[in-house]
Amino acid sequence: QLTMSLNSSAILNEENAQGTKRNTECLESLLQTPLSFQDNPLQQLQLASQEVLEKAKKSGRSKCPRCNSSRMFYCYTCFVPVETVPTKEIPTVKLPLKIDIIKHPNETDGKSTAVHAKLLAPDDVTIYKYPCIPEYEEKRHEIALIFPGPNSVSVKDIAFHLQKYTKKSVCASEDDCSREPVLKQAKIEPEEEKNSDECISSSRSEGTRLKKIIFIDSTWNQTNKIITDERLQGLLQIELKTRKTCFWRHQKGKPDTYLSTIEAIYYFLVDYHQEILKESYKGQYDNLLFFFSFMYTLIKDARCCAGKE
């Protein structure tokens, strides 16, 4: 019915043809826009005021205070806001874990959302450009890699799988595999409710021993070079299977569960907060999508008025 009304002669009259044409194109393109854009799951986020970004958008590009390059909102090479976006007006997020982002050398800096994490959680996020990455071998019992694959586990299963890694680490570090595993649980009888509670508590404790998460920042076609690097072998892999991307550069032919870097970080932390820390989520990490949600809206509006899908 809406489509019919858009094409009706009453609307497309000669008197206001130009203005109506623009409105028609905008509405029609909105109808043709992918479902994720129509639903806009980002609108429920508890975000800091984005007025500073609105002002910066109106004033246009500005200089990076470090390298003097002309940028919009932030410098994606220096990881700092531009001069028209005061740092004090940008929210900061404290994360429960440290995050390493391994960036593919051919990933275009200006198209990457990894910098959002560094801007908004500067104390907890480190970005490395491959092949310059840390050695994780000795810390594998407290590190996990976010990557979909045949051996990946869900967030809620981190505690169970991390126990195995911790036991292996204890055995290797003490060079004594004959003793009983430190984390071995006593047999639980049906009536021993206390022991059952202790087992659950221990499982949660293992989950909170996770100290660092690794994310790969690249196109999906570029990931093979990084994921097969020997320094990442043997790490617990986690897949975010229940989330769908809103990224405007989603790659054709890939599942909609393949998220942009900042989406993956955000959704992982939300799940970790609820599934592992067992705490109610009240928007603690929403500001990680401070820039992402703003750009999402800008691009949605631009697509609408340009008549593009």
Coordinates of C-alpha atoms in Angstrom, one line a residue:
Q1 CA 0.0 0.0 0.0
L2 CA 2.8 2.4 0.8
T3 CA 4.5 1.7 -2.5
M4 CA 1.2 2.4 -4.3
S5 CA 0.8 5.7 -2.5
L6 CA 4.3 6.7 -3.4
N7 CA 3.4 6.4 -7.1
S8 CA 0.0 8.0 -6.9
S9 CA -0.7 11.0 -9.1
A10 CA -1.8 13.1 -6.1
I11 CA 1.8 13.0 -4.7
L12 CA 3.6 13.3 -8.0
N13 CA 2.0 16.6 -9.1
E14 CA 3.8 19.2 -11.1
E15 CA 3.6 21.8 -8.4
N16 CA 6.1 20.2 -6.0
A17 CA 7.7 17.6 -8.3
Q18 CA 11.3 18.2 -7.2
G19 CA 10.7 17.9 -3.4
T20 CA 8.4 15.0 -3.8
K21 CA 10.8 13.1 -6.0
R22 CA 13.5 13.3 -3.3
N23 CA 11.1 12.1 -0.6
T24 CA 9.9 9.3 -2.8
E25 CA 13.4 8.1 -3.5
C26 CA 14.3 8.3 0.2
L27 CA 11.2 6.2 1.2
E28 CA 11.6 3.7 -1.6
S29 CA 15.2 3.1 -0.8
L30 CA 14.4 2.7 2.9
L31 CA 11.9 0.0 1.9
Q32 CA 14.7 -1.7 -0.2
T33 CA 17.3 -1.4 2.5
P34 CA 18.5 -4.7 4.2
L35 CA 16.5 -5.8 7.2
S36 CA 19.3 -5.1 9.6
F37 CA 19.1 -1.4 8.7
Q38 CA 15.4 -1.2 9.1
D39 CA 15.4 -2.9 12.5
N40 CA 18.4 -1.0 13.8
P41 CA 19.3 -3.1 16.8
L42 CA 21.8 -0.3 17.8
Q43 CA 19.1 2.1 18.8
Q44 CA 18.6 0.5 22.2
L45 CA 22.2 1.1 23.2
Q46 CA 22.9 3.2 26.3
L47 CA 25.4 5.6 24.8
A48 CA 27.1 8.8 25.9
S49 CA 25.9 11.9 24.1
Q50 CA 27.0 12.0 20.5
E51 CA 26.6 15.7 20.2
V52 CA 30.3 16.1 19.8
L53 CA 30.2 13.9 16.7
E54 CA 27.2 15.8 15.3
K55 CA 29.2 19.1 15.7
A56 CA 32.3 17.5 14.1
K57 CA 30.2 16.2 11.2
K58 CA 29.0 19.8 10.5
S59 CA 32.4 21.3 10.6
G60 CA 33.9 18.7 8.3
R61 CA 37.4 17.1 8.3
S62 CA 39.9 18.2 10.9
K63 CA 43.6 17.7 11.7
C64 CA 45.0 14.9 13.7
P65 CA 46.9 16.5 16.7
R66 CA 49.8 14.1 16.2
C67 CA 50.4 13.6 12.5
N68 CA 48.4 16.6 11.1
S69 CA 46.6 14.4 8.6
S70 CA 43.1 15.5 7.6
R71 CA 40.5 13.1 9.1
M72 CA 36.9 12.9 10.1
F73 CA 36.2 12.2 13.8
Y74 CA 39.5 10.4 14.6
C75 CA 42.9 9.5 13.1
Y76 CA 42.9 5.8 12.3
T77 CA 46.7 5.7 12.2
C78 CA 47.5 7.5 15.5
F79 CA 44.4 6.2 17.3
V80 CA 43.4 9.6 18.6
P81 CA 40.4 12.0 18.0
V82 CA 40.9 14.9 15.7
E83 CA 41.0 18.5 16.9
T84 CA 37.3 19.1 16.6
V85 CA 36.5 16.1 18.8
P86 CA 37.9 16.8 22.3
T87 CA 39.1 13.7 24.0
K88 CA 37.3 14.6 27.2
E89 CA 34.0 14.4 25.3
I90 CA 34.7 10.8 24.1
P91 CA 33.5 8.1 26.6
T92 CA 36.0 5.6 27.9
V93 CA 35.1 2.0 28.7
K94 CA 36.8 -0.2 31.3
L95 CA 36.9 -3.8 30.2
P96 CA 37.1 -7.0 32.3
L97 CA 39.8 -8.4 30.1
K98 CA 42.7 -7.2 28.0
I99 CA 42.3 -7.3 24.3
D100 CA 44.9 -7.8 21.5
I101 CA 43.8 -7.0 18.0
I102 CA 46.0 -8.5 15.2
K103 CA 45.6 -6.4 12.1
H104 CA 46.4 -7.8 8.6
P105 CA 49.0 -5.6 6.9
N106 CA 46.8 -5.2 3.8
E107 CA 43.7 -4.2 5.8
T108 CA 42.8 -0.6 4.9
D109 CA 43.2 1.5 8.0
G110 CA 40.3 3.8 7.2
K111 CA 37.9 0.9 6.7
S112 CA 38.7 -0.9 9.9
T113 CA 36.6 -0.7 13.1
A114 CA 39.4 -1.9 15.3
V115 CA 40.5 1.6 16.0
H116 CA 37.1 2.2 17.7
A117 CA 38.2 -0.2 20.5
K118 CA 41.5 1.5 21.0
L119 CA 39.9 5.0 21.1
L120 CA 37.2 4.0 23.6
A121 CA 39.1 1.5 25.8
P122 CA 42.7 2.7 25.5
D123 CA 43.9 1.1 28.7
D124 CA 42.7 -2.4 27.8
V125 CA 43.2 -2.6 24.0
T126 CA 46.5 -3.1 22.0
I127 CA 46.6 -3.2 18.2
Y128 CA 49.4 -5.1 16.5
K129 CA 50.1 -5.2 12.7
Y130 CA 50.9 -8.7 11.6
P131 CA 53.5 -10.3 11.5
C132 CA 54.5 -8.3 14.6
I133 CA 52.5 -10.1 17.3
P134 CA 53.4 -11.4 20.9
E135 CA 54.3 -14.9 21.8
Y136 CA 51.3 -16.5 23.5
E137 CA 52.7 -20.0 24.2
E138 CA 53.3 -19.6 28.0
K139 CA 50.0 -17.8 28.6
R140 CA 47.7 -20.0 26.5
H141 CA 45.9 -21.2 29.7
E142 CA 44.5 -17.6 30.2
I143 CA 44.1 -16.5 26.6
A144 CA 41.4 -17.2 23.9
L145 CA 41.1 -16.4 20.3
I146 CA 37.8 -15.2 18.7
F147 CA 37.5 -17.1 15.5
P148 CA 34.9 -19.3 13.9
G149 CA 36.0 -22.8 13.0
P150 CA 35.4 -26.5 13.5
N151 CA 37.1 -26.5 16.9
S152 CA 35.5 -23.3 18.2
V153 CA 33.4 -23.3 21.4
S154 CA 30.7 -20.9 22.6
V155 CA 31.2 -18.3 25.2
K156 CA 29.2 -20.2 27.8
D157 CA 31.6 -23.2 27.5
I158 CA 34.8 -21.2 28.2
A159 CA 35.0 -22.3 31.8
F160 CA 34.8 -26.0 30.9
H161 CA 37.4 -25.8 28.2
L162 CA 39.7 -23.5 30.1
Q163 CA 40.0 -26.1 32.8
K164 CA 41.7 -28.4 30.4
Y165 CA 44.2 -25.7 29.3
T166 CA 44.9 -24.9 32.9
K167 CA 45.5 -28.5 33.9
K168 CA 47.9 -28.9 31.0
S169 CA 49.7 -25.7 32.0
V170 CA 50.1 -26.8 35.6
C171 CA 51.4 -30.2 34.5
A172 CA 53.9 -28.7 32.1
S173 CA 55.2 -25.9 34.4
E174 CA 55.8 -28.3 37.3
D175 CA 57.1 -31.1 35.1
D176 CA 55.3 -33.6 37.3
C177 CA 52.3 -35.3 35.7
S178 CA 52.1 -38.1 38.3
R179 CA 50.4 -36.0 40.9
E180 CA 46.6 -35.5 40.9
P181 CA 45.4 -32.5 38.8
V182 CA 45.1 -29.4 41.0
L183 CA 41.6 -28.7 39.7
K184 CA 40.2 -32.2 40.0
Q185 CA 36.7 -32.2 41.5
A186 CA 35.5 -34.6 44.2
K187 CA 32.8 -37.1 43.1
I188 CA 29.4 -35.5 43.6
E189 CA 26.7 -37.7 45.3
P190 CA 23.1 -36.8 44.6
E191 CA 22.5 -35.6 48.1
E192 CA 25.6 -33.5 48.4
E193 CA 24.2 -30.2 47.4
K194 CA 27.1 -28.3 49.0
N195 CA 29.6 -30.1 46.8
S196 CA 27.5 -29.3 43.7
D197 CA 27.6 -25.6 44.6
E198 CA 31.3 -25.8 45.0
C199 CA 31.8 -27.4 41.6
I200 CA 29.7 -24.6 40.0
S201 CA 31.8 -22.0 41.8
S202 CA 35.0 -23.6 40.7
S203 CA 33.8 -23.6 37.1
R204 CA 33.0 -19.9 37.3
S205 CA 36.5 -19.3 38.8
E206 CA 38.1 -21.0 35.8
G207 CA 36.1 -18.7 33.4
T208 CA 37.3 -15.6 35.3
R209 CA 40.9 -16.8 34.9
L210 CA 40.6 -15.8 31.3
K211 CA 42.8 -12.7 31.1
K212 CA 43.1 -11.8 27.4
I213 CA 41.1 -12.2 24.2
I214 CA 42.6 -12.0 20.7
F215 CA 40.7 -10.7 17.7
I216 CA 41.9 -10.8 14.1
D217 CA 41.2 -7.6 12.1
S218 CA 41.1 -8.4 8.3
T219 CA 38.8 -9.3 5.5
W220 CA 37.6 -12.9 5.8
N221 CA 39.6 -13.8 2.7
Q222 CA 42.8 -12.6 4.4
T223 CA 42.4 -14.4 7.7
N224 CA 44.1 -17.7 6.7
K225 CA 47.6 -16.2 6.8
I226 CA 47.1 -15.1 10.4
I227 CA 45.1 -17.9 11.8
T228 CA 47.6 -20.5 10.6
D229 CA 50.5 -18.6 12.3
E230 CA 52.3 -21.0 14.7
R231 CA 52.1 -18.4 17.5
L232 CA 48.3 -18.7 17.5
Q233 CA 48.2 -22.5 17.4
G234 CA 46.9 -24.3 20.5
L235 CA 44.8 -21.4 21.7
L236 CA 41.2 -21.9 22.8
Q237 CA 39.0 -20.6 20.0
I238 CA 35.6 -19.0 20.6
E239 CA 32.9 -18.4 18.0
L240 CA 30.0 -15.9 18.4
K241 CA 27.3 -17.8 16.7
T242 CA 24.1 -16.0 17.8
R243 CA 24.9 -12.4 16.7
K244 CA 24.2 -10.9 13.3
T245 CA 26.3 -8.0 11.8
C246 CA 25.1 -4.5 11.1
F247 CA 28.3 -3.6 9.4
W248 CA 27.8 -1.6 6.2
R249 CA 30.8 -3.3 4.6
H250 CA 29.6 -6.8 5.1
Q251 CA 31.3 -9.1 2.6
K252 CA 29.1 -10.9 0.0
G253 CA 29.0 -14.6 0.3
K254 CA 29.8 -14.7 4.0
P255 CA 27.3 -15.5 6.8
D256 CA 25.7 -12.6 8.6
T257 CA 27.2 -14.0 11.8
Y258 CA 30.6 -12.8 10.6
L259 CA 30.9 -9.6 12.6
S260 CA 33.1 -6.5 12.1
T261 CA 35.9 -6.3 14.7
I262 CA 34.2 -3.8 17.0
E263 CA 30.9 -5.8 16.9
A264 CA 32.8 -9.0 17.8
I265 CA 34.5 -7.3 20.7
Y266 CA 31.2 -5.8 22.0
Y267 CA 29.1 -8.9 21.7
F268 CA 31.8 -11.1 23.2
L269 CA 32.0 -8.9 26.2
V270 CA 28.2 -8.8 26.7
D271 CA 28.1 -12.6 26.5
Y272 CA 31.1 -12.9 28.8
H273 CA 29.6 -10.6 31.4
Q274 CA 26.4 -12.7 31.5
E275 CA 27.6 -16.2 30.9
I276 CA 30.9 -16.2 32.8
L277 CA 30.8 -13.4 35.3
K278 CA 27.1 -14.2 35.9
E279 CA 26.2 -10.6 36.3
S280 CA 23.2 -8.8 34.7
Y281 CA 24.1 -6.6 31.8
K282 CA 23.2 -3.0 32.2
G283 CA 25.0 -1.4 29.2
Q284 CA 28.5 -1.4 30.7
Y285 CA 30.1 -1.9 27.3
D286 CA 27.6 -0.1 25.0
N287 CA 29.9 2.8 24.5
L288 CA 32.3 0.6 22.6
L289 CA 29.8 1.2 19.7
F290 CA 29.9 5.0 20.2
F291 CA 31.5 5.6 16.8
F292 CA 30.0 2.5 15.1
S293 CA 26.4 3.4 15.9
F294 CA 26.9 7.0 14.8
M295 CA 28.4 6.0 11.4
Y296 CA 25.7 3.3 11.0
T297 CA 23.1 6.1 11.2
L298 CA 25.0 8.4 8.9
I299 CA 25.4 5.7 6.2
K300 CA 21.8 4.5 6.6
D301 CA 20.6 8.1 6.0
A302 CA 23.0 8.5 3.1
R303 CA 21.8 5.3 1.5
C304 CA 18.2 6.4 2.0
C305 CA 18.6 9.7 0.3
A306 CA 20.9 8.4 -2.5
G307 CA 18.4 5.7 -3.4
K308 CA 20.9 2.9 -2.9
E309 CA 20.3 -0.5 -1.3

